Amino acid sequence: MTTTMSTTVTEAREARRGFRPRGMVWLVLRQHRVTAWAALGLLTAFLAALVVLRSEMTDYVRAHDLKDACTLTADCRPSEKTLDFFRANLADPLHYGGIVIEFLPMVVAAFVAGPLIARELESGTYKLAWTQSVSPVRWLAVKLAVPGAAVLAGVSLLAAVYTWTWRRLPAQMAPGQWWFRSYEMIGPVPVAQCLLGVAVGAVAGLLLRRTVAAMGAAALATSLVTGMVLEPLRQKLTGPATELSREMPGLISGADDWIVERGMIGEGGGRIPEPDCGVGVSPEDCVTQHHATGWYLDYHPASHLWPMQWVETGIAVALAALVGALAFRLVRRQCP
Protein backbone atom coordinates (compact mmCIF):
# COMPACT_ATOMS: atom_id res chain seq x y z
CA MET A 1 0.00 0.00 0.00
CA THR A 2 2.80 2.39 0.95
CA THR A 3 4.69 1.48 -2.19
CA THR A 4 1.63 2.15 -4.34
CA MET A 5 1.06 5.59 -2.77
CA SER A 6 4.74 6.47 -3.18
CA THR A 7 4.60 5.48 -6.83
CA THR A 8 1.48 7.58 -7.37
CA VAL A 9 3.07 10.65 -5.74
CA THR A 10 6.21 10.19 -7.84
CA GLU A 11 4.16 9.92 -11.04
CA ALA A 12 2.20 13.04 -10.12
CA ARG A 13 5.41 14.97 -9.54
CA GLU A 14 6.81 13.79 -12.85
CA ALA A 15 3.60 14.83 -14.61
CA ARG A 16 3.77 18.31 -13.10
CA ARG A 17 7.43 18.52 -13.97
CA GLY A 18 6.58 17.67 -17.57
CA PHE A 19 4.82 21.01 -17.94
CA ARG A 20 7.84 22.95 -16.75
CA PRO A 21 10.46 24.32 -19.14
CA ARG A 22 13.69 22.39 -19.18
CA GLY A 23 17.18 22.63 -20.57
CA MET A 24 18.02 25.69 -22.64
CA VAL A 25 14.48 27.04 -22.46
CA TRP A 26 14.61 27.00 -18.66
CA LEU A 27 18.06 28.62 -18.75
CA VAL A 28 16.94 31.47 -21.03
CA LEU A 29 13.85 32.12 -18.92
CA ARG A 30 15.88 32.10 -15.73
CA GLN A 31 18.54 34.44 -17.14
CA HIS A 32 15.91 36.98 -18.14
CA ARG A 33 13.24 36.33 -15.51
CA VAL A 34 13.36 39.92 -14.24
CA THR A 35 12.77 41.28 -17.74
CA ALA A 36 10.04 38.70 -18.34
CA TRP A 37 8.17 39.57 -15.14
CA ALA A 38 8.55 43.30 -15.82
CA ALA A 39 7.21 42.87 -19.36
CA LEU A 40 4.29 40.80 -18.07
CA GLY A 41 3.48 43.45 -15.49
CA LEU A 42 3.60 46.26 -18.05
CA LEU A 43 1.46 44.24 -20.46
CA THR A 44 -1.16 43.59 -17.80
CA ALA A 45 -1.26 47.26 -16.81
CA PHE A 46 -1.47 48.35 -20.47
CA LEU A 47 -4.33 45.95 -21.19
CA ALA A 48 -6.23 47.07 -18.10
CA ALA A 49 -5.79 50.72 -19.09
CA LEU A 50 -7.12 50.01 -22.58
CA VAL A 51 -10.20 48.23 -21.22
CA VAL A 52 -10.92 51.15 -18.87
CA LEU A 53 -10.32 53.66 -21.67
CA ARG A 54 -12.74 51.90 -23.99
CA SER A 55 -15.38 51.82 -21.27
CA GLU A 56 -14.96 55.54 -20.66
CA MET A 57 -15.15 56.31 -24.39
CA THR A 58 -18.33 54.26 -24.71
CA ASP A 59 -19.93 56.05 -21.77
CA TYR A 60 -18.90 59.46 -23.10
CA VAL A 61 -20.25 58.76 -26.60
CA ARG A 62 -23.56 57.60 -25.16
CA ALA A 63 -23.82 60.47 -22.66
CA HIS A 64 -23.28 63.09 -25.38
CA ASP A 65 -25.22 61.25 -28.11
CA LEU A 66 -22.22 61.16 -30.44
CA LYS A 67 -23.31 59.01 -33.36
CA ASP A 68 -20.58 57.15 -35.24
CA ALA A 69 -22.02 58.38 -38.55
CA CYS A 70 -21.86 62.00 -37.46
CA THR A 71 -19.36 64.28 -39.24
CA LEU A 72 -17.98 67.62 -38.20
CA THR A 73 -20.00 69.36 -40.92
CA ALA A 74 -23.30 67.72 -40.03
CA ASP A 75 -26.03 68.98 -37.75
CA CYS A 76 -24.85 66.63 -35.02
CA ARG A 77 -21.52 68.40 -34.68
CA PRO A 78 -20.50 68.32 -31.00
CA SER A 79 -19.54 71.49 -29.18
CA GLU A 80 -15.89 72.55 -29.01
CA LYS A 81 -15.91 71.89 -25.26
CA THR A 82 -17.09 68.34 -25.87
CA LEU A 83 -14.47 67.82 -28.56
CA ASP A 84 -11.64 69.25 -26.46
CA PHE A 85 -12.51 67.12 -23.45
CA PHE A 86 -12.81 63.93 -25.50
CA ARG A 87 -9.52 64.48 -27.32
CA ALA A 88 -7.53 65.53 -24.26
CA ASN A 89 -8.78 62.86 -21.87
CA LEU A 90 -9.63 59.91 -24.10
CA ALA A 91 -8.35 60.16 -27.69
CA ASP A 92 -4.87 61.49 -26.88
CA PRO A 93 -4.09 58.82 -24.23
CA LEU A 94 -5.15 56.16 -26.73
CA HIS A 95 -2.85 57.70 -29.33
CA TYR A 96 0.10 57.74 -26.93
CA GLY A 97 -0.50 54.07 -26.21
CA GLY A 98 -0.49 53.44 -29.94
CA ILE A 99 2.89 55.14 -30.27
CA VAL A 100 4.26 52.66 -27.72
CA ILE A 101 2.99 49.78 -29.88
CA GLU A 102 4.50 51.41 -32.96
CA PHE A 103 7.96 51.40 -31.33
CA LEU A 104 7.71 47.85 -29.96
CA PRO A 105 9.48 46.21 -32.95
CA MET A 106 12.60 48.30 -32.29
CA VAL A 107 12.47 47.50 -28.56
CA VAL A 108 12.16 43.79 -29.29
CA ALA A 109 15.02 43.91 -31.80
CA ALA A 110 17.28 45.73 -29.34
CA PHE A 111 16.55 43.25 -26.54
CA VAL A 112 17.20 40.18 -28.72
CA ALA A 113 20.37 41.68 -30.21
CA GLY A 114 21.90 42.85 -26.94
CA PRO A 115 20.93 41.12 -23.68
CA LEU A 116 19.84 37.87 -25.35
CA ILE A 117 22.62 37.16 -27.86
CA ALA A 118 25.46 39.70 -28.04
CA ARG A 119 26.01 39.74 -24.27
CA GLU A 120 26.68 35.99 -24.22
CA LEU A 121 28.99 36.21 -27.21
CA GLU A 122 30.80 39.17 -25.69
CA SER A 123 31.29 37.54 -22.29
CA GLY A 124 31.95 34.05 -23.64
CA THR A 125 29.24 32.38 -21.52
CA TYR A 126 27.83 30.73 -24.65
CA LYS A 127 30.77 28.30 -24.51
CA LEU A 128 29.37 26.75 -21.34
CA ALA A 129 26.14 25.87 -23.13
CA TRP A 130 28.00 24.44 -26.10
CA THR A 131 30.08 22.18 -23.86
CA GLN A 132 26.87 20.75 -22.37
CA SER A 133 25.92 18.91 -25.58
CA VAL A 134 24.06 21.95 -26.95
CA SER A 135 24.93 22.68 -30.56
CA PRO A 136 25.24 26.29 -31.83
CA VAL A 137 22.14 25.79 -33.99
CA ARG A 138 20.06 24.53 -31.07
CA TRP A 139 21.40 27.33 -28.88
CA LEU A 140 20.25 29.94 -31.40
CA ALA A 141 16.95 28.15 -32.00
CA VAL A 142 16.05 28.41 -28.31
CA LYS A 143 17.29 32.00 -28.14
CA LEU A 144 14.86 32.89 -30.93
CA ALA A 145 12.01 30.60 -29.90
CA VAL A 146 11.60 32.07 -26.41
CA PRO A 147 11.22 35.75 -27.44
CA GLY A 148 9.37 34.67 -30.59
CA ALA A 149 6.73 32.85 -28.55
CA ALA A 150 6.50 35.76 -26.10
CA VAL A 151 6.06 38.24 -28.94
CA LEU A 152 3.44 36.10 -30.66
CA ALA A 153 1.40 35.74 -27.48
CA GLY A 154 1.93 39.12 -25.82
CA VAL A 155 1.90 41.47 -28.79
CA SER A 156 -1.02 39.60 -30.40
CA LEU A 157 -3.07 40.13 -27.25
CA LEU A 158 -1.95 43.75 -26.95
CA ALA A 159 -2.69 44.55 -30.61
CA ALA A 160 -6.09 42.84 -30.40
CA VAL A 161 -7.16 44.79 -27.30
CA TYR A 162 -5.78 48.05 -28.69
CA THR A 163 -7.66 47.50 -31.98
CA TRP A 164 -10.82 46.69 -30.02
CA THR A 165 -10.45 49.95 -28.09
CA TRP A 166 -9.52 51.97 -31.20
CA ARG A 167 -12.65 50.81 -33.03
CA ARG A 168 -14.74 52.48 -30.32
CA LEU A 169 -13.18 55.84 -31.26
CA PRO A 170 -15.63 57.97 -33.30
CA ALA A 171 -13.78 59.05 -36.46
CA GLN A 172 -15.07 62.62 -36.31
CA MET A 173 -13.72 63.08 -32.79
CA ALA A 174 -10.10 62.23 -33.59
CA PRO A 175 -9.06 62.84 -37.22
CA GLY A 176 -5.44 62.24 -36.26
CA GLN A 177 -6.31 58.62 -35.55
CA TRP A 178 -7.97 57.70 -38.82
CA TRP A 179 -7.15 54.15 -39.87
CA PHE A 180 -4.24 55.03 -42.17
CA ARG A 181 -2.61 57.11 -39.42
CA SER A 182 -3.03 54.33 -36.86
CA TYR A 183 -2.07 51.59 -39.32
CA GLU A 184 1.05 50.34 -37.50
CA MET A 185 -0.72 50.37 -34.14
CA ILE A 186 -3.63 48.08 -34.97
CA GLY A 187 -4.30 44.65 -36.39
CA PRO A 188 -1.71 41.94 -37.11
CA VAL A 189 0.94 44.28 -38.54
CA PRO A 190 2.56 45.15 -35.15
CA VAL A 191 2.84 41.44 -34.37
CA ALA A 192 4.54 40.66 -37.69
CA GLN A 193 6.89 43.62 -37.32
CA CYS A 194 7.89 42.46 -33.82
CA LEU A 195 8.66 38.98 -35.18
CA LEU A 196 10.79 40.68 -37.81
CA GLY A 197 12.50 42.57 -34.98
CA VAL A 198 13.37 39.24 -33.31
CA ALA A 199 15.10 38.03 -36.48
CA VAL A 200 16.89 41.34 -37.13
CA GLY A 201 18.07 41.41 -33.51
CA ALA A 202 19.55 37.94 -33.84
CA VAL A 203 21.55 38.89 -36.93
CA ALA A 204 22.79 42.13 -35.33
CA GLY A 205 23.88 40.29 -32.18
CA LEU A 206 25.72 37.59 -34.12
CA LEU A 207 27.49 40.09 -36.39
CA LEU A 208 28.54 42.69 -33.82
CA ARG A 209 28.96 40.63 -30.63
CA ARG A 210 28.91 43.79 -28.54
CA THR A 211 25.86 44.43 -26.41
CA VAL A 212 25.38 48.18 -26.80
CA ALA A 213 26.43 48.29 -30.45
CA ALA A 214 24.16 45.38 -31.32
CA MET A 215 21.18 46.97 -29.56
CA GLY A 216 21.58 50.25 -31.43
CA ALA A 217 22.16 48.58 -34.78
CA ALA A 218 19.18 46.25 -34.37
CA ALA A 219 16.80 49.07 -33.45
CA LEU A 220 18.04 51.20 -36.36
CA ALA A 221 17.88 48.33 -38.86
CA THR A 222 14.35 47.42 -37.82
CA SER A 223 13.27 51.04 -38.16
CA LEU A 224 14.79 51.24 -41.64
CA VAL A 225 13.19 48.00 -42.81
CA THR A 226 9.73 48.99 -41.60
CA GLY A 227 10.09 52.62 -42.73
CA MET A 228 11.90 52.20 -46.05
CA VAL A 229 10.72 48.77 -47.23
CA LEU A 230 7.28 48.04 -45.79
CA GLU A 231 5.84 51.55 -45.54
CA PRO A 232 6.49 52.56 -49.20
CA LEU A 233 4.81 49.32 -50.33
CA ARG A 234 1.73 49.89 -48.20
CA GLN A 235 -0.36 51.91 -50.65
CA LYS A 236 0.39 49.35 -53.38
CA LEU A 237 -0.70 46.28 -51.44
CA THR A 238 -4.16 46.52 -52.94
CA GLY A 239 -5.44 48.48 -55.90
CA PRO A 240 -6.85 51.93 -54.99
CA ALA A 241 -10.35 53.03 -55.83
CA THR A 242 -10.65 55.78 -58.47
CA GLU A 243 -13.11 58.68 -58.65
CA LEU A 244 -13.57 60.77 -61.80
CA SER A 245 -15.06 64.25 -61.70
CA ARG A 246 -15.25 67.48 -63.68
CA GLU A 247 -14.68 69.33 -60.41
CA MET A 248 -11.58 68.78 -58.28
CA PRO A 249 -12.39 65.78 -56.08
CA GLY A 250 -11.62 65.89 -52.42
CA LEU A 251 -12.43 63.21 -49.88
CA ILE A 252 -14.91 61.13 -51.80
CA SER A 253 -16.76 58.71 -49.54
CA GLY A 254 -15.69 59.92 -46.12
CA ALA A 255 -13.17 61.94 -44.15
CA ASP A 256 -11.01 58.88 -43.46
CA ASP A 257 -10.19 57.99 -47.08
CA TRP A 258 -6.47 57.61 -47.70
CA ILE A 259 -5.65 59.69 -50.79
CA VAL A 260 -2.97 58.17 -53.00
CA GLU A 261 -2.88 60.55 -55.97
CA ARG A 262 -4.95 63.34 -57.52
CA GLY A 263 -4.65 64.87 -60.94
CA MET A 264 -6.23 65.33 -64.37
CA ILE A 265 -7.12 63.11 -67.28
CA GLY A 266 -5.61 64.50 -70.49
CA GLU A 267 -7.33 64.59 -73.86
CA GLY A 268 -5.52 61.43 -74.93
CA GLY A 269 -6.51 59.60 -71.74
CA GLY A 270 -3.13 60.06 -70.03
CA ARG A 271 -2.79 61.24 -66.47
CA ILE A 272 -1.41 64.59 -65.27
CA PRO A 273 -0.63 64.10 -61.54
CA GLU A 274 -1.00 67.14 -59.29
CA PRO A 275 -1.04 69.80 -62.05
CA ASP A 276 0.01 73.37 -61.35
CA CYS A 277 -3.11 75.51 -61.68
CA GLY A 278 -1.87 78.77 -60.22
CA VAL A 279 -3.31 80.84 -57.39
CA GLY A 280 -7.04 81.56 -57.46
CA VAL A 281 -7.76 79.41 -60.53
CA SER A 282 -10.95 77.36 -60.31
CA PRO A 283 -10.82 73.60 -60.93
CA GLU A 284 -12.85 74.04 -64.14
CA ASP A 285 -10.49 76.71 -65.50
CA CYS A 286 -7.51 74.56 -64.55
CA VAL A 287 -8.95 71.69 -66.59
CA THR A 288 -9.28 74.07 -69.57
CA GLN A 289 -5.69 75.35 -69.12
CA HIS A 290 -4.29 71.82 -69.35
CA HIS A 291 -6.63 70.73 -72.14
CA ALA A 292 -7.87 67.95 -69.87
CA THR A 293 -11.23 66.20 -69.70
CA GLY A 294 -11.58 66.14 -65.92
CA TRP A 295 -10.07 65.21 -62.58
CA TYR A 296 -9.25 61.84 -61.08
CA LEU A 297 -8.60 60.76 -57.50
CA ASP A 298 -6.99 57.49 -56.43
CA TYR A 299 -7.71 56.62 -52.80
CA HIS A 300 -8.05 53.77 -50.36
CA PRO A 301 -11.39 53.65 -48.52
CA ALA A 302 -11.60 52.27 -45.00
CA SER A 303 -12.73 48.92 -46.42
CA HIS A 304 -9.16 48.38 -47.71
CA LEU A 305 -7.68 48.38 -44.21
CA TRP A 306 -7.81 44.66 -43.42
CA PRO A 307 -6.80 43.34 -46.86
CA MET A 308 -3.77 45.65 -46.72
CA GLN A 309 -3.01 44.60 -43.15
CA TRP A 310 -2.96 40.88 -43.93
CA VAL A 311 -0.89 41.26 -47.09
CA GLU A 312 1.70 43.36 -45.24
CA THR A 313 1.68 40.87 -42.37
CA GLY A 314 2.52 38.09 -44.82
CA ILE A 315 5.38 40.12 -46.28
CA ALA A 316 6.79 40.96 -42.82
CA VAL A 317 6.62 37.32 -41.71
CA ALA A 318 8.36 36.22 -44.92
CA LEU A 319 11.11 38.79 -44.30
CA ALA A 320 11.42 37.55 -40.71
CA ALA A 321 11.86 33.99 -42.00
CA LEU A 322 14.57 35.08 -44.46
CA VAL A 323 16.46 37.12 -41.86
CA GLY A 324 16.12 34.26 -39.38
CA ALA A 325 17.60 31.85 -41.93
CA LEU A 326 20.51 34.27 -42.31
CA ALA A 327 21.02 34.18 -38.53
CA PHE A 328 21.30 30.37 -38.57
CA ARG A 329 23.73 30.56 -41.46
CA LEU A 330 25.86 33.01 -39.48
CA VAL A 331 25.88 30.89 -36.34
CA ARG A 332 27.06 27.89 -38.36
CA ARG A 333 29.86 29.77 -40.07
CA GLN A 334 31.06 32.40 -37.65
CA CYS A 335 30.67 31.06 -34.12
CA PRO A 336 33.72 29.08 -33.04
Short mmCIF file of N, CA, C and O in Angstrom, two decimals, residues 36-98:
data_model
loop_
_atom_site.label_atom_id
_atom_site.label_comp_id
_atom_site.label_asym_id
_atom_site.label_seq_id
_atom_site.Cartn_x
_atom_site.Cartn_y
_atom_site.Cartn_z
N ALA A 36 11.30 39.36 -18.01
CA ALA A 36 10.04 38.70 -18.34
C ALA A 36 8.92 39.13 -17.41
O ALA A 36 7.80 39.44 -17.86
N TRP A 37 9.20 39.15 -16.09
CA TRP A 37 8.17 39.57 -15.14
C TRP A 37 7.81 41.04 -15.31
O TRP A 37 6.63 41.42 -15.19
N ALA A 38 8.82 41.87 -15.59
CA ALA A 38 8.55 43.30 -15.82
C ALA A 38 7.68 43.49 -17.06
O ALA A 38 6.72 44.28 -17.05
N ALA A 39 8.00 42.77 -18.13
CA ALA A 39 7.21 42.87 -19.36
C ALA A 39 5.78 42.39 -19.13
O ALA A 39 4.82 43.01 -19.62
N LEU A 40 5.63 41.30 -18.37
CA LEU A 40 4.29 40.80 -18.07
C LEU A 40 3.50 41.81 -17.25
O LEU A 40 2.30 42.03 -17.49
N GLY A 41 4.16 42.45 -16.30
CA GLY A 41 3.48 43.45 -15.49
C GLY A 41 3.05 44.66 -16.32
O GLY A 41 1.92 45.15 -16.18
N LEU A 42 3.93 45.12 -17.19
CA LEU A 42 3.60 46.26 -18.05
C LEU A 42 2.46 45.90 -19.00
O LEU A 42 1.57 46.72 -19.26
N LEU A 43 2.52 44.68 -19.55
CA LEU A 43 1.46 44.24 -20.46
C LEU A 43 0.12 44.20 -19.76
O LEU A 43 -0.89 44.69 -20.29
N THR A 44 0.10 43.66 -18.55
CA THR A 44 -1.16 43.59 -17.80
C THR A 44 -1.71 44.98 -17.51
O THR A 44 -2.90 45.24 -17.67
N ALA A 45 -0.82 45.90 -17.10
CA ALA A 45 -1.26 47.26 -16.81
C ALA A 45 -1.77 47.96 -18.08
O ALA A 45 -2.79 48.67 -18.05
N PHE A 46 -1.09 47.74 -19.19
CA PHE A 46 -1.47 48.35 -20.47
C PHE A 46 -2.85 47.84 -20.89
O PHE A 46 -3.73 48.62 -21.30
N LEU A 47 -3.04 46.52 -20.79
CA LEU A 47 -4.33 45.95 -21.19
C LEU A 47 -5.46 46.47 -20.31
O LEU A 47 -6.54 46.80 -20.81
N ALA A 48 -5.21 46.55 -19.01
CA ALA A 48 -6.23 47.07 -18.10
C ALA A 48 -6.58 48.51 -18.43
O ALA A 48 -7.76 48.90 -18.42
N ALA A 49 -5.55 49.32 -18.74
CA ALA A 49 -5.79 50.72 -19.09
C ALA A 49 -6.62 50.84 -20.37
O ALA A 49 -7.50 51.70 -20.47
N LEU A 50 -6.36 49.97 -21.33
CA LEU A 50 -7.12 50.01 -22.58
C LEU A 50 -8.58 49.64 -22.35
O LEU A 50 -9.49 50.25 -22.93
N VAL A 51 -8.82 48.64 -21.52
CA VAL A 51 -10.20 48.23 -21.22
C VAL A 51 -10.95 49.38 -20.53
O VAL A 51 -12.09 49.70 -20.89
N VAL A 52 -10.30 50.02 -19.57
CA VAL A 52 -10.92 51.15 -18.87
C VAL A 52 -11.17 52.30 -19.85
O VAL A 52 -12.23 52.93 -19.82
N LEU A 53 -10.19 52.57 -20.71
CA LEU A 53 -10.32 53.66 -21.67
C LEU A 53 -11.48 53.42 -22.64
O LEU A 53 -12.25 54.34 -22.95
N ARG A 54 -11.63 52.20 -23.09
CA ARG A 54 -12.74 51.90 -23.99
C ARG A 54 -14.08 52.07 -23.28
O ARG A 54 -15.04 52.60 -23.86
N SER A 55 -14.15 51.65 -22.03
CA SER A 55 -15.38 51.82 -21.27
C SER A 55 -15.73 53.29 -21.11
O SER A 55 -16.89 53.69 -21.26
N GLU A 56 -14.72 54.11 -20.82
CA GLU A 56 -14.96 55.54 -20.66
C GLU A 56 -15.37 56.19 -21.98
O GLU A 56 -16.23 57.08 -21.99
N MET A 57 -14.75 55.77 -23.09
CA MET A 57 -15.15 56.31 -24.39
C MET A 57 -16.59 55.95 -24.72
O MET A 57 -17.36 56.77 -25.22
N THR A 58 -16.96 54.70 -24.44
CA THR A 58 -18.33 54.26 -24.71
C THR A 58 -19.33 55.07 -23.90
O THR A 58 -20.35 55.53 -24.42
N ASP A 59 -19.03 55.27 -22.62
CA ASP A 59 -19.93 56.05 -21.77
C ASP A 59 -20.02 57.50 -22.24
O ASP A 59 -21.12 58.09 -22.24
N TYR A 60 -18.91 58.07 -22.66
CA TYR A 60 -18.90 59.46 -23.10
C TYR A 60 -19.70 59.63 -24.39
O TYR A 60 -20.46 60.59 -24.55
N VAL A 61 -19.52 58.69 -25.32
CA VAL A 61 -20.25 58.76 -26.60
C VAL A 61 -21.75 58.66 -26.35
O VAL A 61 -22.55 59.39 -26.95
N ARG A 62 -22.14 57.75 -25.46
CA ARG A 62 -23.56 57.60 -25.16
C ARG A 62 -24.11 58.83 -24.42
O ARG A 62 -25.20 59.29 -24.72
N ALA A 63 -23.35 59.33 -23.47
CA ALA A 63 -23.82 60.47 -22.66
C ALA A 63 -24.02 61.71 -23.51
O ALA A 63 -24.92 62.52 -23.23
N HIS A 64 -23.19 61.89 -24.55
CA HIS A 64 -23.28 63.09 -25.38
C HIS A 64 -23.92 62.82 -26.74
O HIS A 64 -23.88 63.67 -27.64
N ASP A 65 -24.50 61.62 -26.89
CA ASP A 65 -25.22 61.25 -28.11
C ASP A 65 -24.37 61.49 -29.36
O ASP A 65 -24.79 62.12 -30.33
N LEU A 66 -23.14 61.00 -29.31
CA LEU A 66 -22.22 61.16 -30.44
C LEU A 66 -22.34 59.95 -31.37
O LEU A 66 -21.80 58.89 -31.10
N LYS A 67 -23.08 60.11 -32.43
CA LYS A 67 -23.31 59.01 -33.36
C LYS A 67 -22.06 58.76 -34.19
O LYS A 67 -21.39 59.69 -34.62
N ASP A 68 -21.76 57.49 -34.45
CA ASP A 68 -20.58 57.15 -35.24
C ASP A 68 -20.65 57.72 -36.65
O ASP A 68 -19.65 58.01 -37.27
N ALA A 69 -21.87 57.88 -37.19
CA ALA A 69 -22.02 58.38 -38.55
C ALA A 69 -21.94 59.90 -38.64
O ALA A 69 -21.94 60.47 -39.71
N CYS A 70 -21.90 60.54 -37.50
CA CYS A 70 -21.86 62.00 -37.46
C CYS A 70 -20.55 62.54 -38.00
O CYS A 70 -19.49 61.97 -37.75
N THR A 71 -20.58 63.62 -38.75
CA THR A 71 -19.36 64.28 -39.24
C THR A 71 -19.31 65.69 -38.68
O THR A 71 -20.30 66.22 -38.18
N LEU A 72 -18.15 66.29 -38.77
CA LEU A 72 -17.98 67.62 -38.20
C LEU A 72 -18.76 68.69 -38.95
O LEU A 72 -18.89 69.81 -38.47
N THR A 73 -19.25 68.38 -40.15
CA THR A 73 -20.00 69.36 -40.92
C THR A 73 -21.50 69.10 -40.83
O THR A 73 -22.28 69.84 -41.39
N ALA A 74 -21.88 68.06 -40.13
CA ALA A 74 -23.30 67.72 -40.03
C ALA A 74 -23.96 68.46 -38.87
O ALA A 74 -23.32 69.13 -38.07
N ASP A 75 -25.29 68.30 -38.80
CA ASP A 75 -26.03 68.98 -37.75
C ASP A 75 -25.69 68.44 -36.36
O ASP A 75 -25.93 69.11 -35.36
N CYS A 76 -25.16 67.23 -36.32
CA CYS A 76 -24.85 66.63 -35.02
C CYS A 76 -23.46 66.98 -34.53
O CYS A 76 -22.93 66.34 -33.63
N ARG A 77 -22.86 68.00 -35.10
CA ARG A 77 -21.52 68.40 -34.68
C ARG A 77 -21.50 68.70 -33.18
O ARG A 77 -22.28 69.52 -32.69
N PRO A 78 -20.58 68.04 -32.44
CA PRO A 78 -20.50 68.32 -31.00
C PRO A 78 -19.89 69.69 -30.74
O PRO A 78 -19.22 70.27 -31.60
N SER A 79 -20.09 70.19 -29.53
CA SER A 79 -19.54 71.49 -29.18
C SER A 79 -18.02 71.39 -29.05
O SER A 79 -17.46 70.31 -28.87
N GLU A 80 -17.36 72.52 -29.13
CA GLU A 80 -15.89 72.55 -29.01
C GLU A 80 -15.46 72.05 -27.63
O GLU A 80 -14.42 71.39 -27.49
N LYS A 81 -16.25 72.36 -26.61
CA LYS A 81 -15.91 71.89 -25.26
C LYS A 81 -15.96 70.37 -25.20
O LYS A 81 -15.08 69.72 -24.60
N THR A 82 -16.98 69.80 -25.84
CA THR A 82 -17.09 68.34 -25.87
C THR A 82 -15.94 67.72 -26.63
O THR A 82 -15.35 66.72 -26.19
N LEU A 83 -15.59 68.32 -27.76
CA LEU A 83 -14.47 67.82 -28.56
C LEU A 83 -13.16 67.91 -27.79
O LEU A 83 -12.37 66.95 -27.76
N ASP A 84 -12.91 69.05 -27.18
CA ASP A 84 -11.64 69.25 -26.46
C ASP A 84 -11.49 68.26 -25.32
O ASP A 84 -10.41 67.70 -25.11
N PHE A 85 -12.58 68.05 -24.58
CA PHE A 85 -12.51 67.12 -23.45
C PHE A 85 -12.24 65.70 -23.95
O PHE A 85 -11.41 64.98 -23.38
N PHE A 86 -12.96 65.30 -24.98
CA PHE A 86 -12.81 63.93 -25.50
C PHE A 86 -11.39 63.70 -26.00
O PHE A 86 -10.77 62.67 -25.70
N ARG A 87 -10.86 64.65 -26.75
CA ARG A 87 -9.52 64.48 -27.32
C ARG A 87 -8.45 64.49 -26.24
O ARG A 87 -7.52 63.68 -26.28
N ALA A 88 -8.57 65.40 -25.28
CA ALA A 88 -7.53 65.53 -24.26
C ALA A 88 -7.52 64.37 -23.28
O ALA A 88 -6.45 63.93 -22.84
N ASN A 89 -8.70 63.86 -22.93
CA ASN A 89 -8.78 62.86 -21.87
C ASN A 89 -8.97 61.43 -22.36
O ASN A 89 -8.75 60.49 -21.58
N LEU A 90 -9.37 61.26 -23.61
CA LEU A 90 -9.63 59.91 -24.10
C LEU A 90 -8.86 59.59 -25.39
O LEU A 90 -8.15 58.59 -25.46
N ALA A 91 -9.00 60.45 -26.41
CA ALA A 91 -8.35 60.16 -27.69
C ALA A 91 -6.83 60.26 -27.61
O ALA A 91 -6.11 59.40 -28.12
N ASP A 92 -6.33 61.31 -26.97
CA ASP A 92 -4.87 61.49 -26.88
C ASP A 92 -4.19 60.37 -26.09
O ASP A 92 -3.16 59.83 -26.53
N PRO A 93 -4.71 59.96 -24.91
CA PRO A 93 -4.09 58.82 -24.23
C PRO A 93 -4.07 57.55 -25.06
O PRO A 93 -3.10 56.79 -25.03
N LEU A 94 -5.14 57.33 -25.84
CA LEU A 94 -5.15 56.16 -26.73
C LEU A 94 -4.06 56.28 -27.78
O LEU A 94 -3.37 55.30 -28.10
N HIS A 95 -3.88 57.48 -28.31
CA HIS A 95 -2.85 57.70 -29.33
C HIS A 95 -1.45 57.47 -28.76
O HIS A 95 -0.61 56.86 -29.41
N TYR A 96 -1.21 57.94 -27.56
CA TYR A 96 0.10 57.74 -26.93
C TYR A 96 0.37 56.26 -26.71
O TYR A 96 1.51 55.79 -26.88
N GLY A 97 -0.65 55.52 -26.33
CA GLY A 97 -0.50 54.07 -26.21
C GLY A 97 -0.17 53.43 -27.55
O GLY A 97 0.63 52.49 -27.63
N GLY A 98 -0.78 53.95 -28.61
CA GLY A 98 -0.49 53.44 -29.94
C GLY A 98 0.95 53.70 -30.36
O GLY A 98 1.56 52.87 -31.05
#
